[in-house]
GROMACS .gro file of C-alpha atoms in nm:
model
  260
    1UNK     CA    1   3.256  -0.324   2.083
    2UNK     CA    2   3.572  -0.196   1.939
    3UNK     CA    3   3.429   0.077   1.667
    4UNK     CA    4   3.678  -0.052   1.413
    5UNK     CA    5   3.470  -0.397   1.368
    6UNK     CA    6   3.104  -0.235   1.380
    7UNK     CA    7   3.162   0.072   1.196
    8UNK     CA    8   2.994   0.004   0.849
    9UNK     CA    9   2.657  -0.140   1.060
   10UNK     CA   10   2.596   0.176   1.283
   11UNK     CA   11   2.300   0.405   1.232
   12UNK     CA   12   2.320   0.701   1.024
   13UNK     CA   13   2.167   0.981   0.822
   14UNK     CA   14   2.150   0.996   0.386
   15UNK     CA   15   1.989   1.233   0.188
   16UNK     CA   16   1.835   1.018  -0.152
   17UNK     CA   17   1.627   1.207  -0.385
   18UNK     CA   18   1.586   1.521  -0.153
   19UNK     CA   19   1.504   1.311   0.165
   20UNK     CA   20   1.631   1.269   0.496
   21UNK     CA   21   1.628   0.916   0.516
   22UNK     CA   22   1.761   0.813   0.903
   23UNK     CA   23   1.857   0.401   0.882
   24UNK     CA   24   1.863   0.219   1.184
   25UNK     CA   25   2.058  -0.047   1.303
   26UNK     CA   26   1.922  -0.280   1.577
   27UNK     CA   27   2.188  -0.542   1.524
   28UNK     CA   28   2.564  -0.405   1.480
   29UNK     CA   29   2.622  -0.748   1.332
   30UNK     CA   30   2.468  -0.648   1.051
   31UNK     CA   31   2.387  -0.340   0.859
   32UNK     CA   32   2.084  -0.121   0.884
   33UNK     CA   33   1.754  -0.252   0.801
   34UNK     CA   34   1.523  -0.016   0.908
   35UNK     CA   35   1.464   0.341   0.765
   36UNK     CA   36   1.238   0.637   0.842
   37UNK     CA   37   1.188   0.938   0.633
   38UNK     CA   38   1.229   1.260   0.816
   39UNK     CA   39   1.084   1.463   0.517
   40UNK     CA   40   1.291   1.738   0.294
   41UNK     CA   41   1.652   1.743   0.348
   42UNK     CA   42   1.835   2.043   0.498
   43UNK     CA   43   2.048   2.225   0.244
   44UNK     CA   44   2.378   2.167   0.415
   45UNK     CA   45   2.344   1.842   0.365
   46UNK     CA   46   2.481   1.657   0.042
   47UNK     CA   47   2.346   1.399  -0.113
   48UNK     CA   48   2.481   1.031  -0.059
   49UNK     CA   49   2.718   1.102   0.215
   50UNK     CA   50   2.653   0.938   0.513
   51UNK     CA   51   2.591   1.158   0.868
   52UNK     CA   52   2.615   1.049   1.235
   53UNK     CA   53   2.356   1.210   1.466
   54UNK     CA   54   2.347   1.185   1.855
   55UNK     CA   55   2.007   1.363   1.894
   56UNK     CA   56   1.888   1.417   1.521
   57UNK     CA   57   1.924   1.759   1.546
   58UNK     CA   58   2.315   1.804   1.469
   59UNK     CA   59   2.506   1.597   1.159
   60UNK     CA   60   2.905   1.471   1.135
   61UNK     CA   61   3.045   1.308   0.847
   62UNK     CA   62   3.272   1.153   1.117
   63UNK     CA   63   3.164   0.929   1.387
   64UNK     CA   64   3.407   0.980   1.609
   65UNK     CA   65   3.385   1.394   1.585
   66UNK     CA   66   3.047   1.356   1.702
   67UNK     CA   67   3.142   1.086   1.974
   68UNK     CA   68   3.355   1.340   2.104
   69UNK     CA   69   3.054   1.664   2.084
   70UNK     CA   70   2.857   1.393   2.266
   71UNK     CA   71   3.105   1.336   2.557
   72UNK     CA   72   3.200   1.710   2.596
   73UNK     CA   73   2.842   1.773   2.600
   74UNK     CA   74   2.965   2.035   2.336
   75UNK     CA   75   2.589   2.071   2.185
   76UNK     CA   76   2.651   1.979   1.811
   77UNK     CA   77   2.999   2.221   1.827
   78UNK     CA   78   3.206   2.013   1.546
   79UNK     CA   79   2.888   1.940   1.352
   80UNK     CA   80   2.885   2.017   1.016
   81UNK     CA   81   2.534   2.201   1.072
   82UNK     CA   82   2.687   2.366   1.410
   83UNK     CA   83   2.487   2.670   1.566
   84UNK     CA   84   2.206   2.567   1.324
   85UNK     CA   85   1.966   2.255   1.395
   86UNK     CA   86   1.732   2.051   1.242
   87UNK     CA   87   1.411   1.956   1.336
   88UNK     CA   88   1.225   1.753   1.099
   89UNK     CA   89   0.898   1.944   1.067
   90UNK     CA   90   0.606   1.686   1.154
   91UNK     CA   91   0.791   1.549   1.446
   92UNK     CA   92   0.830   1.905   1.611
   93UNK     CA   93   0.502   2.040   1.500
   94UNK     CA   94   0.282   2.174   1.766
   95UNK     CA   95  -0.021   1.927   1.850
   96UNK     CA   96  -0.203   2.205   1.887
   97UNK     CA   97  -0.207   2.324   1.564
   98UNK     CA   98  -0.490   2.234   1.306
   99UNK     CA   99  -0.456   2.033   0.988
  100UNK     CA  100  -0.539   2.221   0.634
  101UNK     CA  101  -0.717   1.944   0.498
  102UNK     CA  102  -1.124   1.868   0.515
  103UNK     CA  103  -1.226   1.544   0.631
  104UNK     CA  104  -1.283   1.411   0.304
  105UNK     CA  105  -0.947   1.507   0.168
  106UNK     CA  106  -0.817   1.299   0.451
  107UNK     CA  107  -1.016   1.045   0.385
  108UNK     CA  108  -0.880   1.060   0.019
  109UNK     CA  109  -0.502   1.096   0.093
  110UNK     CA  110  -0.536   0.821   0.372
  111UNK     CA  111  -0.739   0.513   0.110
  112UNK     CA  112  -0.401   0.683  -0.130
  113UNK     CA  113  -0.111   0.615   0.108
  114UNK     CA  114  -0.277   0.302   0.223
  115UNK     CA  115  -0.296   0.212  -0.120
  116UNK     CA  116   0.115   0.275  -0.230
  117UNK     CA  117   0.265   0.091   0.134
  118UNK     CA  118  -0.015  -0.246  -0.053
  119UNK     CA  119  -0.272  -0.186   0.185
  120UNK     CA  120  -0.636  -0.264   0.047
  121UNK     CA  121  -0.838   0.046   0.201
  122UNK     CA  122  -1.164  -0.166   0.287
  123UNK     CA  123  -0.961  -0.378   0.460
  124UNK     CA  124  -0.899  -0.098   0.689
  125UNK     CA  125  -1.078   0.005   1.011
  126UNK     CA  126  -0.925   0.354   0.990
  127UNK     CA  127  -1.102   0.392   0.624
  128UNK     CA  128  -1.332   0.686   0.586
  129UNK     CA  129  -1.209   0.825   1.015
  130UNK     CA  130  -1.155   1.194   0.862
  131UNK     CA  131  -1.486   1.319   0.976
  132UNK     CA  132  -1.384   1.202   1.327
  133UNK     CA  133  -1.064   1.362   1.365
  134UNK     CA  134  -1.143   1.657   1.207
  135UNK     CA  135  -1.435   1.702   1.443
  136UNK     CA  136  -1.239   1.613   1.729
  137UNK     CA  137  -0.967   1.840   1.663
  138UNK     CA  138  -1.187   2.115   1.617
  139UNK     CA  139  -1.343   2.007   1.939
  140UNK     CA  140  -1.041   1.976   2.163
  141UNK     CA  141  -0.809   2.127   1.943
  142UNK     CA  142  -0.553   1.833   1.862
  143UNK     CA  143  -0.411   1.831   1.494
  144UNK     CA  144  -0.585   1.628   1.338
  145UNK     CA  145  -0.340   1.467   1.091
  146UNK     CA  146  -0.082   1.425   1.320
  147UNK     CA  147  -0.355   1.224   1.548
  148UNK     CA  148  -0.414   0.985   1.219
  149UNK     CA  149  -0.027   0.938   1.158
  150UNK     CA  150  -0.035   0.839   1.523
  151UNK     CA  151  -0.310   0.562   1.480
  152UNK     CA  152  -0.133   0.430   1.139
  153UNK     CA  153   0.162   0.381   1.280
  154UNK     CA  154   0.025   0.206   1.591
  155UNK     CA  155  -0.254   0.029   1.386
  156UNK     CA  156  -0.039  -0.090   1.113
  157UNK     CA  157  -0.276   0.066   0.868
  158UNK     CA  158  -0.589  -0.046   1.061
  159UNK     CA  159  -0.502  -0.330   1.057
  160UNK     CA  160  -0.369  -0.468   1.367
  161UNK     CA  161  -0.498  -0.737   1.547
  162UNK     CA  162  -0.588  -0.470   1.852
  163UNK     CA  163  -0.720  -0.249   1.610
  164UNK     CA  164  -0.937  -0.487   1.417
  165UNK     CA  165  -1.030  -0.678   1.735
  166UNK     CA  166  -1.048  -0.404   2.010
  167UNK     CA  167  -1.119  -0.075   1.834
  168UNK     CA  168  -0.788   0.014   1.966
  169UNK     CA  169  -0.572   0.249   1.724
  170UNK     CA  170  -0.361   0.385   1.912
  171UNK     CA  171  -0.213   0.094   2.123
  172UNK     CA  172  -0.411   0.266   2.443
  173UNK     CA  173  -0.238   0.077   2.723
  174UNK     CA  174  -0.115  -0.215   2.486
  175UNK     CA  175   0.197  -0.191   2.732
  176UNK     CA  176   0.525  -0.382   2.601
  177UNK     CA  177   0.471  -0.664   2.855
  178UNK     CA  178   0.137  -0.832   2.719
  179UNK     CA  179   0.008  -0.596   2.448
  180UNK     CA  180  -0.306  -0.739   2.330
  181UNK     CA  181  -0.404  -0.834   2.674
  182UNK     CA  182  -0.415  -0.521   2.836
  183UNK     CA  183  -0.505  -0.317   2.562
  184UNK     CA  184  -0.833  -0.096   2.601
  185UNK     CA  185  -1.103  -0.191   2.457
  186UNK     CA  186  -1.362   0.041   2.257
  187UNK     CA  187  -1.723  -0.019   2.112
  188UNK     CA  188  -1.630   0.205   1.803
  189UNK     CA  189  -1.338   0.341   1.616
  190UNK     CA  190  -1.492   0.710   1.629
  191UNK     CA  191  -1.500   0.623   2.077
  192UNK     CA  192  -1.139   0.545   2.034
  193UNK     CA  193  -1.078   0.867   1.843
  194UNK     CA  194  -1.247   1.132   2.093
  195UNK     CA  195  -1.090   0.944   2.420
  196UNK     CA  196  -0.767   0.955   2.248
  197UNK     CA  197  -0.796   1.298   2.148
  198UNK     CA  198  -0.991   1.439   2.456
  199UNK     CA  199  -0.862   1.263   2.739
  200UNK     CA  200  -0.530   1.110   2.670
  201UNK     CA  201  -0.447   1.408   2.430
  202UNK     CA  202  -0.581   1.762   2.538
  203UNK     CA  203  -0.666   1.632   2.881
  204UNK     CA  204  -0.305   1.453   2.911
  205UNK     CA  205  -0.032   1.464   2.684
  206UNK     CA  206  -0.073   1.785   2.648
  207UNK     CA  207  -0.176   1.930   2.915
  208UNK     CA  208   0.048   2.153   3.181
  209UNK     CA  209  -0.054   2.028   3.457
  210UNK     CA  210  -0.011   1.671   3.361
  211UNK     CA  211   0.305   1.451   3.484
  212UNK     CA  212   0.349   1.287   3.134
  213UNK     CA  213   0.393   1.652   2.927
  214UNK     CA  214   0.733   1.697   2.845
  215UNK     CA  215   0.574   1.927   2.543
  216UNK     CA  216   0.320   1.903   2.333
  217UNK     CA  217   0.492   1.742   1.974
  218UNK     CA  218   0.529   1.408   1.864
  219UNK     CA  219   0.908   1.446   1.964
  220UNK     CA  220   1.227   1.161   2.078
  221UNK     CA  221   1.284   1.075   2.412
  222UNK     CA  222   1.445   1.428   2.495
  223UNK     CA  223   1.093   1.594   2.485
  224UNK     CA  224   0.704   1.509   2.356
  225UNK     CA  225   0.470   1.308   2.419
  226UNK     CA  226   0.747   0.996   2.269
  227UNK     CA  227   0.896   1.035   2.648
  228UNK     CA  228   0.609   0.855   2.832
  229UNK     CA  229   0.392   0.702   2.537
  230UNK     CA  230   0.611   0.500   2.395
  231UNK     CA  231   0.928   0.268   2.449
  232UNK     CA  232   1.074   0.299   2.125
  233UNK     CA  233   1.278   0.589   2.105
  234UNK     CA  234   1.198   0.612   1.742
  235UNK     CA  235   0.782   0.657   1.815
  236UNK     CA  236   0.777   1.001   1.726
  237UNK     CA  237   1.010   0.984   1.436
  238UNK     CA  238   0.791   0.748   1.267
  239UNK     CA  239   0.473   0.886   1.353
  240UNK     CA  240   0.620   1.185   1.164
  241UNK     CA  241   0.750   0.990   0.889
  242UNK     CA  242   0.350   0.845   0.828
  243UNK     CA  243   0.266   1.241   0.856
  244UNK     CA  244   0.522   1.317   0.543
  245UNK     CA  245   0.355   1.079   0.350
  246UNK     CA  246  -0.007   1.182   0.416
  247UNK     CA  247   0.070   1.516   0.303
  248UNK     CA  248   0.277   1.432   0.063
  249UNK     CA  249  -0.067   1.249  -0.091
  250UNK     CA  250  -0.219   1.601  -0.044
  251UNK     CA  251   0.002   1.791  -0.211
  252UNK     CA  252   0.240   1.872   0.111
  253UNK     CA  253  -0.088   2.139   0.173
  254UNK     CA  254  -0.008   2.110   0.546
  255UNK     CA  255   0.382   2.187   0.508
  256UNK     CA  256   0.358   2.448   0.271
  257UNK     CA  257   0.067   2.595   0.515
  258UNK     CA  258  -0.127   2.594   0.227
  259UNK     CA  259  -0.587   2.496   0.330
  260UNK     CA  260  -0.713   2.203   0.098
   0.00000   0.00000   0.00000
């Protein structure tokens, strides 16, 4: 496609009200649809200009400046942040790192969020988990809020029909080509959450010695566990983006590093 006809429908970058808001276009016919918040934006970023990204780490205010860094392989070297990258905090955090919060403040901030995106929290199979995946992180050390951002984004809330019908919150094995058919099945939520965490987590994903670590984040398709979990190259991104606004119903405890 000739950039000249597609140029006002391609995906880019914004900062609105302090956020890094990445929209997404899946149809160049038509303009972005989709957005993700990647949390607090970086300070040499202005607000309400739009940014091209190859890799979400270096920003252009000019599309075809960054097509060119992209086919030098010049490693963000016209970008307007050059030498200095971002990396959106939740999506790079180490899984291996604890969350701040007690189960029950989890359980608070998760019946919150659920509540703002118009989700009634007893309709919700992931209502009242934060006693599981605190205990599991502290058992297998695997953060425990990143593990819930995980399940709500592949849950829808827990709400999916997997979730609701399987015990399944993660999409274990729901591969792309018959999802709800080959998706694991589990005789309780809290089973789902320690095989998750224990086996496809500390045992897997994150483990050395396993074929699918490519580092133990949430991360893109360059590195983390987003390589080999997940098709969509945004996984990661949005897992993160669920993360932001857990904390951000705690009082952003877990950003600032600060226990609640």
């Amino acid at each position: 496609l000739d950039y000249s006809s597609v140029g006002n429908n391609v995906s880019y970058y914004q900062v609105s009200g302090g956020k890094l808001i990445h929209y997404i276009s899946y149809n160049l016919n038509q303009k972005p649809k989709s957005s993700i918040n990647n949390g607090p934006a970086p300070a040499y970023l202005s607000e309400g200009v739009k940014y091209y990204s190859y890799d979400g780490h270096y920003f252009y205010d000019d599309y075809k400046t960054m097509l060119g860094d992209y086919q030098n392989s010049a490693n963000g070297a016209s970008a307007v942040n050059s030498g200095n990258p971002f990396y959106n905090y939740f999506q790079f955090l180490d899984m291996r790192s604890s969350t701040g919060y007690t189960a029950d403040t989890l359980n608070s901030i998760l019946a919150s969020a659920m509540t703002n995106a118009g989700i009634d929290p007893s309709s919700s199979k992931l209502t009242g988990t934060g006693q599981a995946f605190v205990e599991n992180q502290n058992t297998y050390n695997v953060n425990a809020l990143l593990s819930l951002s995980l399940a709500v984004n592949e849950s829808g809330w827990g709400t999916s029909w997997i979730c609701t019908e399987k015990n399944n919150i993660f999409g274990l094995n729901a591969v792309d080509t018959s999802p709800g058919l080959s998706a694991d099945s589990f005789a309780s939520i809290e089973d789902c959450i320690r095989e998750f965490m224990a086996d496809w987590m500390a045992d897997g994903y994150l483990s050395s010695s396993d074929w699918r670590n490519h580092g133990e984040l949430l991360g893109n398709k360059g590195e983390g566990i987003n390589v080999s979990y997940a098709s969509d190259p945004y996984w990661g991104e949005k897992a993160a983006a669920i993360a932001w606004e857990l904390d951000s119903a705690g009082g952003s405890h877990d950003y600032l590093g600060v226990s609640s």
